[in-house]
Amino acid sequence: MAPEPNTFEARRRANVVNNAKLLKDSAEVAAKMRRAAAPPPRPAASKKRKQAEPAPRTRVMPTRQSARLAGGGGDTTVKLEDIPAELKMPEPKRIRVRGDLQLSNLQVEGQRWSSTSALASFVQGAQPGVRTFTEEDIKDTSDTKLKDLRKEMGDLKLYEGWVPNDIKITPERVYALTFHPIQDKPIILAGDKKGTLGFFDASQETPNISSDEDDLSVDIPLPQVGAFEVHSRTISSIKVPMFDPNSVITSSYDSSIRCLDLQSQVSSQVWQPDDDEVDMGISCIDISPEAKDTIIFSTLFGSLGRIDRRTKNKVEMWNLSENKIGGFSLNPLLPHLVATASLDRTLKVWDLRMIKGKGDLRHPALLGEHSSRLSVSHASWSRGGYLATSSYDDTVKLYDMTDAMKWKPGQDLSDKQMTPAHTIPHNNQTGRWVTILKPHWQANPTDGVEKFAIGNMNRFVDIYNSEGTQLGQLDGEGITAVPAVAEFHPTLNWVAGGTASGKLCLWM
């Protein structure tokens, strides 16, 4: 029989049981704390389905059959309509075309589409090199005097010293041109867009090149040309008075009029506005030999001015139009008569002997006017009293005013007197890059025949008499641009024309 445990042993066993119970309780508490701190469990991810690979597309081919076995013969030609749609090549997409299109390159093929007659009546542009006056016109002339005159104009030849492309008289486009009145040699003056005044002496020694030399191997010297920047903007007019051949009077869009003394070679100011801020762009000037000290000028703003050179800086100004006065002229023998051509589509004749109104409303007496369908570019008065105008309605009009000597101051002209005696069809559509075509009469022709020159858009210069009859059409090899600014020598049958590139054409 086992001995009974003493008190110490009994207490030890009780401690062992208590400690075991404490450890068990501590373990349970720790487990609860771990579960409380742990994140919530994530839902189980669904398994990704494996996508089935697409079945390769197979082209449906037509079932081949033997035409021979089917009894169809040996012809294997396949018609287009028999080909399945899925086998036909897709039609290319029609793409929009950009830019300008020339109809001559777009004509539909086929005889039934080849006619262009429906559009021919609308074509009014220039046709370089296409003559509108030929030798046949001269041969068919029945009037002996007219025929001889036409032959004389036809005999004028293009200057042979240099080709026109080598005679660059100004750096920019020619706006004004004239001959020096000297008869010993042809001297031409031209003014350009930037205010440069150019001089060319056609009597200078020309290069001597034999005909058997290769043109490509010869270095041809250029002609001697003088050019001077006398204005800051476009030179609109050049006048060399026959009564004062040492003076060259020029006007400009820079609102100034200057006089170049050829002997002292000094360009002096004749007139300009007192205020440098004032811009009135002078479009034209004219001087009459009957009133040597008086200069008449027009402006781009519709005004007409009169300057007496003996009283400097004193000018009379009259507002004649709300639109630009593109050109005007004085009657050479009756300098009190002024003809103006304006953007308002009118030709007007004024009498400087009678000034009406007061203050800013003062103006010369208006004798008569004639309206055109489109703007009138210039009015030019001949020594014999004929008035020539050019306008954008593609006409050159001639007015018979030979009885002007009988007009009283301020006399009203009848509609009949202001009706053109002759109307000449003439292409005046210069566009943006060609100087406006203007008629200019020969000032004092030695042969006694009144005639004027005007540029032709087909790269010629046309010559007409006071009856509207064409006397000639000047041409020549090497003319590559329109000689838009054309003038006669004051007395001799020499003609010069300036182009948009500053080149000079000269006929003698």
Coordinates of C-alpha atoms in Angstrom, one line a residue:
M1 CA 0.0 0.0 0.0
A2 CA 1.5 3.3 -1.2
P3 CA 2.3 5.8 1.4
E4 CA 0.1 8.9 1.5
P5 CA 1.7 12.0 0.0
N6 CA 2.8 14.5 2.5
T7 CA 1.6 18.1 2.4
F8 CA 4.5 19.3 0.2
E9 CA 3.9 16.7 -2.4
A10 CA 0.2 17.4 -2.5
R11 CA 0.8 21.1 -3.0
R12 CA 3.3 20.4 -5.8
R13 CA 0.8 18.3 -7.7
A14 CA -1.9 21.0 -7.3
N15 CA 0.5 23.6 -8.7
V16 CA 1.2 21.4 -11.8
V17 CA -2.5 21.0 -12.5
N18 CA -3.1 24.8 -12.1
N19 CA -0.1 25.7 -14.4
A20 CA -1.4 23.3 -17.1
K21 CA -4.8 24.9 -16.9
L22 CA -3.2 28.4 -17.3
L23 CA -1.2 27.4 -20.3
K24 CA -4.3 26.0 -22.0
D25 CA -6.3 29.2 -21.4
S26 CA -3.4 31.4 -22.6
A27 CA -3.2 29.3 -25.9
E28 CA -6.9 29.8 -26.5
V29 CA -6.7 33.6 -25.9
A30 CA -3.8 33.9 -28.4
A31 CA -5.6 32.0 -31.0
K32 CA -8.6 34.3 -30.7
M33 CA -6.4 37.4 -31.0
R34 CA -4.7 36.0 -34.2
R35 CA -8.0 35.4 -35.8
A36 CA -9.2 38.9 -35.0
A37 CA -6.1 40.6 -36.6
A38 CA -6.0 38.4 -39.7
P39 CA -7.5 40.1 -43.1
P40 CA -10.7 38.6 -44.4
P41 CA -10.2 35.7 -46.7
R42 CA -10.2 36.5 -50.5
P43 CA -12.9 34.9 -52.6
A44 CA -11.6 32.2 -54.7
A45 CA -10.6 33.3 -58.3
S46 CA -12.7 31.8 -61.0
K47 CA -10.8 29.7 -63.4
K48 CA -10.1 31.3 -66.8
R49 CA -11.7 29.6 -69.6
K50 CA -9.4 28.8 -72.4
Q51 CA -10.6 30.5 -75.6
A52 CA -11.0 28.3 -78.6
E53 CA -8.8 29.1 -81.5
P54 CA -10.7 30.6 -84.4
A55 CA -11.1 28.3 -87.3
P56 CA -9.1 29.5 -90.3
R57 CA -11.2 31.1 -93.1
T58 CA -11.3 29.1 -96.2
R59 CA -12.0 30.7 -99.5
V60 CA -15.0 29.2 -101.1
M61 CA -13.7 27.9 -104.4
P62 CA -16.1 27.0 -107.2
T63 CA -16.3 23.4 -107.9
R64 CA -14.1 22.6 -110.9
Q65 CA -15.9 20.8 -113.6
S66 CA -14.6 19.5 -116.9
A67 CA -16.2 21.4 -119.7
R68 CA -15.0 18.6 -122.0
L69 CA -16.7 15.9 -120.0
A70 CA -19.8 18.0 -119.6
G71 CA -20.0 18.3 -123.4
G72 CA -19.4 22.0 -123.4
G73 CA -16.6 22.0 -126.0
G74 CA -13.0 23.3 -125.5
D75 CA -13.7 27.1 -124.9
T76 CA -12.4 28.0 -121.4
T77 CA -13.2 31.7 -121.6
V78 CA -14.6 33.0 -118.3
K79 CA -17.1 35.8 -118.5
L80 CA -16.8 38.6 -115.9
E81 CA -20.4 38.2 -114.8
D82 CA -19.7 34.5 -114.1
I83 CA -16.9 35.3 -111.5
P84 CA -18.2 35.2 -107.9
A85 CA -18.3 38.6 -106.2
E86 CA -15.9 37.4 -103.5
L87 CA -13.2 36.7 -106.2
K88 CA -13.5 40.1 -108.0
M89 CA -10.9 42.8 -107.3
P90 CA -12.5 45.7 -105.4
E91 CA -12.8 49.0 -107.3
P92 CA -10.4 51.6 -106.2
K93 CA -11.8 54.5 -104.2
R94 CA -12.3 57.8 -106.1
I95 CA -10.1 60.4 -104.4
R96 CA -10.9 64.1 -104.4
V97 CA -8.5 66.1 -106.5
R98 CA -6.9 69.3 -105.1
G99 CA -5.6 72.4 -106.8
D100 CA -6.4 74.0 -110.2
L101 CA -7.5 71.9 -113.1
Q102 CA -6.9 72.7 -116.7
L103 CA -9.9 71.6 -118.8
S104 CA -7.7 70.6 -121.8
N105 CA -6.2 67.9 -119.6
L106 CA -9.6 66.6 -118.3
Q107 CA -11.5 66.1 -121.5
V108 CA -13.5 62.8 -121.6
E109 CA -12.3 60.4 -124.2
G110 CA -14.5 59.7 -127.2
Q111 CA -15.6 61.6 -130.3
R112 CA -18.9 62.6 -128.9
W113 CA -17.2 64.5 -126.0
S114 CA -14.5 66.2 -128.1
S115 CA -16.3 69.5 -128.9
T116 CA -15.2 72.7 -127.1
S117 CA -17.3 75.2 -129.1
A118 CA -19.7 75.7 -126.2
L119 CA -16.9 77.3 -124.2
A120 CA -15.2 79.2 -127.0
S121 CA -17.3 82.3 -126.6
F122 CA -16.3 82.7 -123.0
V123 CA -12.5 82.8 -123.7
Q124 CA -11.2 86.4 -123.6
G125 CA -7.7 85.9 -122.5
A126 CA -4.5 86.7 -124.3
Q127 CA -3.2 84.5 -127.1
P128 CA 0.5 85.3 -127.4
G129 CA 1.7 85.5 -130.9
V130 CA -1.7 85.4 -132.5
R131 CA -2.0 88.4 -134.8
T132 CA -5.2 90.4 -135.2
F133 CA -3.9 92.4 -138.1
T134 CA -2.0 90.7 -140.9
E135 CA -0.4 91.4 -144.3
E136 CA -3.6 90.3 -145.9
D137 CA -5.3 93.3 -144.4
I138 CA -2.7 95.5 -146.0
K139 CA -3.1 93.8 -149.4
D140 CA -6.9 94.2 -149.3
T141 CA -6.7 97.9 -148.6
S142 CA -8.3 99.8 -151.5
D143 CA -7.4 103.3 -150.5
T144 CA -3.9 104.0 -151.9
K145 CA -2.9 106.5 -149.2
L146 CA -4.0 104.2 -146.4
K147 CA -2.3 101.3 -148.0
D148 CA 1.0 103.2 -148.2
L149 CA 0.7 104.3 -144.6
R150 CA 0.0 100.7 -143.5
K151 CA 3.1 99.5 -145.5
E152 CA 5.2 102.2 -143.8
M153 CA 4.0 101.0 -140.3
G154 CA 4.6 97.4 -141.4
D155 CA 8.2 98.3 -142.3
L156 CA 9.1 99.3 -138.8
K157 CA 11.5 96.7 -137.5
L158 CA 12.4 95.6 -134.0
Y159 CA 15.7 97.1 -132.8
E160 CA 18.5 94.7 -133.7
G161 CA 21.3 95.8 -131.4
W162 CA 20.1 93.5 -128.6
V163 CA 17.1 91.3 -128.1
P164 CA 14.4 92.8 -125.9
N165 CA 15.2 90.4 -123.0
D166 CA 18.7 92.0 -122.8
I167 CA 17.5 95.6 -122.7
K168 CA 16.4 95.8 -119.1
I169 CA 15.7 99.5 -118.8
T170 CA 14.3 99.4 -115.2
P171 CA 14.7 96.8 -112.4
E172 CA 10.9 96.4 -111.9
R173 CA 7.7 96.6 -114.0
V174 CA 7.5 99.6 -116.3
Y175 CA 4.6 102.0 -115.5
A176 CA 5.5 105.0 -117.6
L177 CA 7.6 105.5 -120.7
T178 CA 8.5 108.3 -123.2
F179 CA 11.0 109.3 -125.9
H180 CA 13.3 112.2 -125.5
P181 CA 12.2 114.6 -128.3
I182 CA 15.7 114.8 -129.8
Q183 CA 15.7 113.5 -133.4
D184 CA 19.4 112.7 -133.8
K185 CA 19.2 109.4 -131.9
P186 CA 16.5 107.4 -130.1
I187 CA 16.7 107.9 -126.3
I188 CA 14.0 106.2 -124.2
L189 CA 13.1 107.0 -120.6
A190 CA 11.1 104.6 -118.4
G191 CA 9.8 104.7 -114.8
D192 CA 9.1 101.5 -112.8
K193 CA 7.1 100.3 -109.8
K194 CA 9.7 101.2 -107.2
G195 CA 10.4 104.8 -108.4
T196 CA 13.4 104.1 -110.6
L197 CA 14.0 106.2 -113.7
G198 CA 15.8 104.4 -116.5
F199 CA 17.6 105.8 -119.6
F200 CA 18.5 103.8 -122.8
D201 CA 20.4 105.3 -125.8
A202 CA 19.7 103.1 -128.8
S203 CA 22.5 104.8 -130.8
Q204 CA 25.2 103.2 -128.6
E205 CA 27.7 100.8 -130.3
T206 CA 26.2 97.3 -130.6
P207 CA 28.1 94.0 -130.4
N208 CA 29.5 92.9 -133.7
I209 CA 28.9 89.1 -134.0
S210 CA 29.5 87.4 -137.3
S211 CA 26.8 84.9 -138.5
D212 CA 29.3 82.0 -138.6
E213 CA 30.1 82.2 -134.9
D214 CA 28.5 79.8 -132.5
D215 CA 26.0 81.9 -130.4
L216 CA 26.6 79.7 -127.4
S217 CA 30.3 80.3 -127.4
V218 CA 30.2 84.1 -127.7
D219 CA 29.9 86.3 -124.6
I220 CA 27.6 89.2 -125.7
P221 CA 28.1 92.4 -123.6
L222 CA 24.9 93.9 -122.2
P223 CA 23.7 97.3 -123.3
Q224 CA 24.5 100.4 -121.3
V225 CA 21.5 101.5 -119.3
G226 CA 21.3 104.3 -116.7
A227 CA 18.9 103.9 -113.7
F228 CA 18.3 106.3 -110.9
E229 CA 16.0 106.1 -107.8
V230 CA 14.4 109.5 -108.1
H231 CA 11.1 108.5 -106.3
S232 CA 10.2 106.3 -103.4
R233 CA 7.2 104.7 -105.1
T234 CA 5.7 104.0 -108.6
I235 CA 6.5 106.6 -111.3
S236 CA 3.2 107.3 -112.9
S237 CA 4.1 109.8 -115.6
I238 CA 7.2 111.1 -117.5
K239 CA 7.2 114.3 -119.5
V240 CA 10.0 115.8 -121.5
P241 CA 8.6 119.1 -122.9
M242 CA 9.5 119.9 -126.5
F243 CA 10.0 123.5 -125.5
D244 CA 12.4 122.5 -122.7
P245 CA 14.2 119.2 -123.7
N246 CA 16.7 119.5 -120.8
S247 CA 14.0 118.9 -118.2
V248 CA 12.5 115.6 -117.3
I249 CA 9.4 116.0 -115.2
T250 CA 8.1 113.0 -113.3
S251 CA 5.2 112.2 -111.0
S252 CA 4.8 109.4 -108.5
Y253 CA 2.5 107.6 -106.1
D254 CA 4.7 109.0 -103.4
S255 CA 2.7 112.3 -103.9
S256 CA 5.6 114.3 -105.4
I257 CA 6.4 115.9 -108.7
R258 CA 10.1 116.3 -109.6
C259 CA 12.1 117.8 -112.4
L260 CA 15.5 116.4 -113.5
D261 CA 17.8 118.8 -115.2
L262 CA 19.8 116.7 -117.7
Q263 CA 22.7 119.2 -117.8
S264 CA 23.3 119.7 -114.1
Q265 CA 22.0 116.1 -113.4
V266 CA 20.1 117.4 -110.4
S267 CA 16.5 116.3 -109.6
S268 CA 14.7 119.1 -107.9
Q269 CA 11.3 119.0 -106.2
V270 CA 8.5 120.8 -108.1
W271 CA 5.8 120.1 -105.6
Q272 CA 4.7 117.8 -102.8
P273 CA 2.1 118.3 -99.9
D274 CA 3.3 120.5 -97.1
D275 CA 2.4 117.8 -94.6
D276 CA 4.6 114.7 -94.9
E277 CA 1.8 112.5 -93.6
V278 CA -0.5 113.5 -96.5
D279 CA -0.6 110.7 -99.1
M280 CA -2.5 111.6 -102.3
G281 CA -0.7 109.4 -104.9
I282 CA -0.3 111.3 -108.2
S283 CA -1.6 109.2 -111.1
C284 CA -0.8 111.4 -114.1
I285 CA 0.6 114.8 -115.1
D286 CA 0.3 116.8 -118.3
I287 CA 1.9 120.0 -119.6
S288 CA 0.8 122.0 -122.6
P289 CA 3.2 123.9 -124.9
E290 CA 0.6 126.7 -124.8
A291 CA 1.0 127.0 -121.0
K292 CA 4.6 126.2 -120.3
D293 CA 4.7 127.0 -116.6
T294 CA 1.5 125.2 -115.7
I295 CA 1.5 121.5 -114.6
I296 CA -1.9 119.8 -114.2
F297 CA -2.0 116.5 -112.2
S298 CA -4.5 114.0 -111.1
T299 CA -4.6 111.8 -108.0
L300 CA -5.6 108.3 -106.9
F301 CA -8.4 109.9 -104.8
G302 CA -10.3 111.7 -107.6
S303 CA -8.7 115.1 -107.4
L304 CA -7.3 117.4 -110.0
G305 CA -4.5 119.9 -109.2
R306 CA -2.9 122.9 -111.0
I307 CA 0.6 124.1 -110.2
D308 CA 2.2 127.3 -111.6
R309 CA 5.9 126.7 -111.5
R310 CA 6.6 130.4 -111.1
T311 CA 4.8 130.4 -107.7
K312 CA 6.3 127.4 -105.8
N313 CA 4.2 125.3 -103.4
K314 CA 1.0 127.1 -104.4
V315 CA -1.5 124.7 -105.8
E316 CA -5.2 124.7 -106.7
M317 CA -7.0 121.5 -105.9
W318 CA -10.5 120.4 -107.1
N319 CA -12.3 117.2 -106.1
L320 CA -13.8 115.9 -109.3
S321 CA -14.7 112.3 -108.4
E322 CA -15.1 110.0 -105.5
N323 CA -13.1 107.4 -107.3
K324 CA -9.6 107.3 -108.7
I325 CA -8.7 109.3 -111.8
G326 CA -6.6 106.8 -113.6
G327 CA -5.5 109.2 -116.4
F328 CA -6.3 112.5 -118.1
S329 CA -4.9 114.8 -120.7
L330 CA -5.0 118.4 -121.8
N331 CA -6.1 119.5 -125.3
P332 CA -2.6 120.4 -126.7
L333 CA -3.8 123.5 -128.5
L334 CA -6.6 124.4 -126.0
P335 CA -5.0 123.7 -122.6
H336 CA -8.0 124.9 -120.7
L337 CA -9.9 121.8 -121.8
V338 CA -9.2 118.7 -119.6
A339 CA -10.5 115.2 -120.3
T340 CA -10.5 112.8 -117.3
A341 CA -10.9 109.0 -117.1
S342 CA -12.1 107.6 -113.9
L343 CA -12.8 104.4 -112.0
D344 CA -16.4 105.6 -111.8
R345 CA -16.7 104.4 -115.5
T346 CA -16.9 107.9 -117.0
L347 CA -15.1 110.1 -119.4
K348 CA -15.6 113.8 -118.4
V349 CA -14.6 117.0 -120.2
W350 CA -13.9 120.1 -118.0
D351 CA -13.3 123.8 -118.7
L352 CA -10.6 125.4 -116.6
R353 CA -11.7 128.9 -117.7
M354 CA -14.8 128.7 -115.5
I355 CA -14.4 127.7 -111.9
K356 CA -17.7 127.1 -110.0
G357 CA -18.5 126.8 -106.3
K358 CA -16.8 128.0 -103.2
G359 CA -14.3 126.6 -100.8
D360 CA -13.8 122.8 -101.0
L361 CA -16.7 122.7 -103.5
R362 CA -14.8 124.7 -106.1
H363 CA -14.4 122.8 -109.4
P364 CA -14.0 123.6 -113.1
A365 CA -17.1 123.7 -115.2
L366 CA -18.2 120.2 -116.4
L367 CA -19.0 120.4 -120.1
G368 CA -20.1 116.8 -120.7
E369 CA -19.6 113.2 -119.8
H370 CA -19.9 109.7 -121.3
S371 CA -20.4 106.5 -119.3
S372 CA -18.9 103.1 -120.2
R373 CA -20.0 99.7 -119.0
L374 CA -16.8 99.3 -116.9
S375 CA -14.0 101.7 -115.6
V376 CA -12.2 104.0 -118.0
S377 CA -8.4 103.7 -117.8
H378 CA -7.1 106.8 -119.7
A379 CA -8.1 109.7 -121.9
S380 CA -5.7 111.0 -124.5
W381 CA -6.2 114.1 -126.6
S382 CA -4.6 114.5 -130.0
R383 CA -3.3 117.7 -131.5
G384 CA -6.2 117.7 -134.0
G385 CA -8.9 117.4 -131.3
Y386 CA -9.6 113.7 -131.3
L387 CA -10.0 112.0 -127.9
A388 CA -9.1 108.4 -127.3
T389 CA -10.0 106.3 -124.3
S390 CA -9.4 102.8 -123.2
S391 CA -11.7 101.0 -120.8
Y392 CA -12.2 97.6 -119.2
D393 CA -15.2 96.9 -121.4
D394 CA -12.6 95.8 -124.0
T395 CA -13.0 98.8 -126.2
V396 CA -11.0 101.8 -127.4
K397 CA -13.3 104.7 -128.1
L398 CA -12.6 107.7 -130.3
Y399 CA -14.5 111.0 -129.8
D400 CA -14.5 113.7 -132.5
M401 CA -14.0 117.0 -130.7
T402 CA -12.4 118.9 -133.5
D403 CA -14.8 121.8 -133.1
A404 CA -13.6 122.6 -129.5
M405 CA -12.2 125.9 -130.7
K406 CA -15.8 127.1 -131.0
W407 CA -16.8 126.1 -127.5
K408 CA -17.7 129.0 -125.1
P409 CA -16.6 128.9 -121.5
G410 CA -18.8 126.5 -119.6
Q411 CA -20.8 125.4 -122.6
D412 CA -22.8 122.2 -122.2
L413 CA -22.0 119.5 -124.7
S414 CA -24.9 117.5 -126.2
D415 CA -25.2 113.7 -125.9
K416 CA -24.4 113.6 -129.6
Q417 CA -21.1 115.4 -129.1
M418 CA -20.2 113.1 -126.2
T419 CA -21.0 109.9 -128.2
P420 CA -18.0 108.0 -129.5
A421 CA -17.5 108.4 -133.3
H422 CA -15.6 105.1 -133.4
T423 CA -15.5 102.1 -131.1
I424 CA -12.7 99.6 -131.6
P425 CA -12.8 96.1 -130.0
H426 CA -9.6 95.7 -128.0
N427 CA -8.7 93.2 -125.3
N428 CA -7.8 95.4 -122.3
Q429 CA -7.9 92.6 -119.6
T430 CA -4.4 93.1 -118.3
G431 CA -4.9 91.3 -114.9
R432 CA -2.7 91.8 -111.9
W433 CA 0.8 91.6 -113.4
V434 CA 0.5 93.7 -116.6
T435 CA 0.4 97.5 -116.6
I436 CA -2.9 99.0 -117.7
L437 CA -3.2 99.5 -121.4
K438 CA -3.5 103.2 -122.4
P439 CA -3.6 104.9 -125.8
H440 CA -1.0 107.7 -126.4
W441 CA -1.1 110.0 -129.5
Q442 CA 1.9 111.0 -131.4
A443 CA 2.4 114.6 -130.2
N444 CA 3.4 116.3 -133.5
P445 CA 3.9 113.8 -136.3
T446 CA 6.2 114.9 -139.1
D447 CA 4.1 113.0 -141.7
G448 CA 1.0 114.8 -140.6
V449 CA -1.0 111.6 -139.8
E450 CA -2.5 111.6 -136.4
K451 CA -2.0 108.1 -134.9
F452 CA -1.7 106.5 -131.5
A453 CA -0.1 103.4 -130.0
I454 CA -1.5 101.0 -127.5
G455 CA -0.2 97.7 -126.2
N456 CA -1.7 94.4 -127.3
M457 CA -2.2 91.5 -124.9
N458 CA -0.9 89.1 -127.6
R459 CA 2.5 90.7 -127.2
F460 CA 2.2 93.3 -130.0
V461 CA 1.8 97.1 -130.2
D462 CA -1.2 98.3 -132.2
I463 CA -1.3 101.5 -134.1
Y464 CA -4.6 103.3 -135.1
N465 CA -5.4 106.6 -136.8
S466 CA -8.1 109.1 -135.8
E467 CA -10.8 107.3 -137.7
G468 CA -10.3 104.1 -135.8
T469 CA -8.5 102.3 -138.7
Q470 CA -5.7 100.1 -137.7
L471 CA -2.4 101.0 -139.4
G472 CA -0.1 98.4 -138.1
Q473 CA 0.7 95.7 -135.5
L474 CA 4.3 95.7 -134.4
D475 CA 6.0 92.5 -133.5
G476 CA 9.4 90.8 -133.7
E477 CA 11.4 87.8 -132.5
G478 CA 12.4 87.7 -128.9
I479 CA 9.4 89.4 -127.4
T480 CA 8.4 87.3 -124.4
A481 CA 6.1 89.6 -122.6
V482 CA 3.4 92.2 -123.3
P483 CA 4.8 95.6 -124.2
A484 CA 2.0 97.2 -122.3
V485 CA 3.3 100.8 -122.0
A486 CA 3.7 101.9 -125.6
E487 CA 4.4 105.4 -127.0
F488 CA 5.5 107.1 -130.2
H489 CA 8.4 109.5 -130.6
P490 CA 6.8 113.0 -130.6
T491 CA 7.7 113.6 -134.3
L492 CA 9.3 110.5 -135.8
N493 CA 7.8 107.1 -136.5
W494 CA 9.7 105.3 -133.7
V495 CA 7.7 103.3 -131.2
A496 CA 8.8 101.9 -127.8
G497 CA 7.1 99.5 -125.4
G498 CA 7.9 98.6 -121.8
T499 CA 7.1 95.2 -120.2
A500 CA 6.2 94.0 -116.7
S501 CA 9.8 92.7 -116.3
G502 CA 11.4 96.1 -117.1
K503 CA 12.4 95.1 -120.6
L504 CA 12.3 97.4 -123.6
C505 CA 11.0 96.8 -127.1
L506 CA 11.9 99.4 -129.8
W507 CA 10.8 99.7 -133.4
M508 CA 12.3 102.1 -135.9

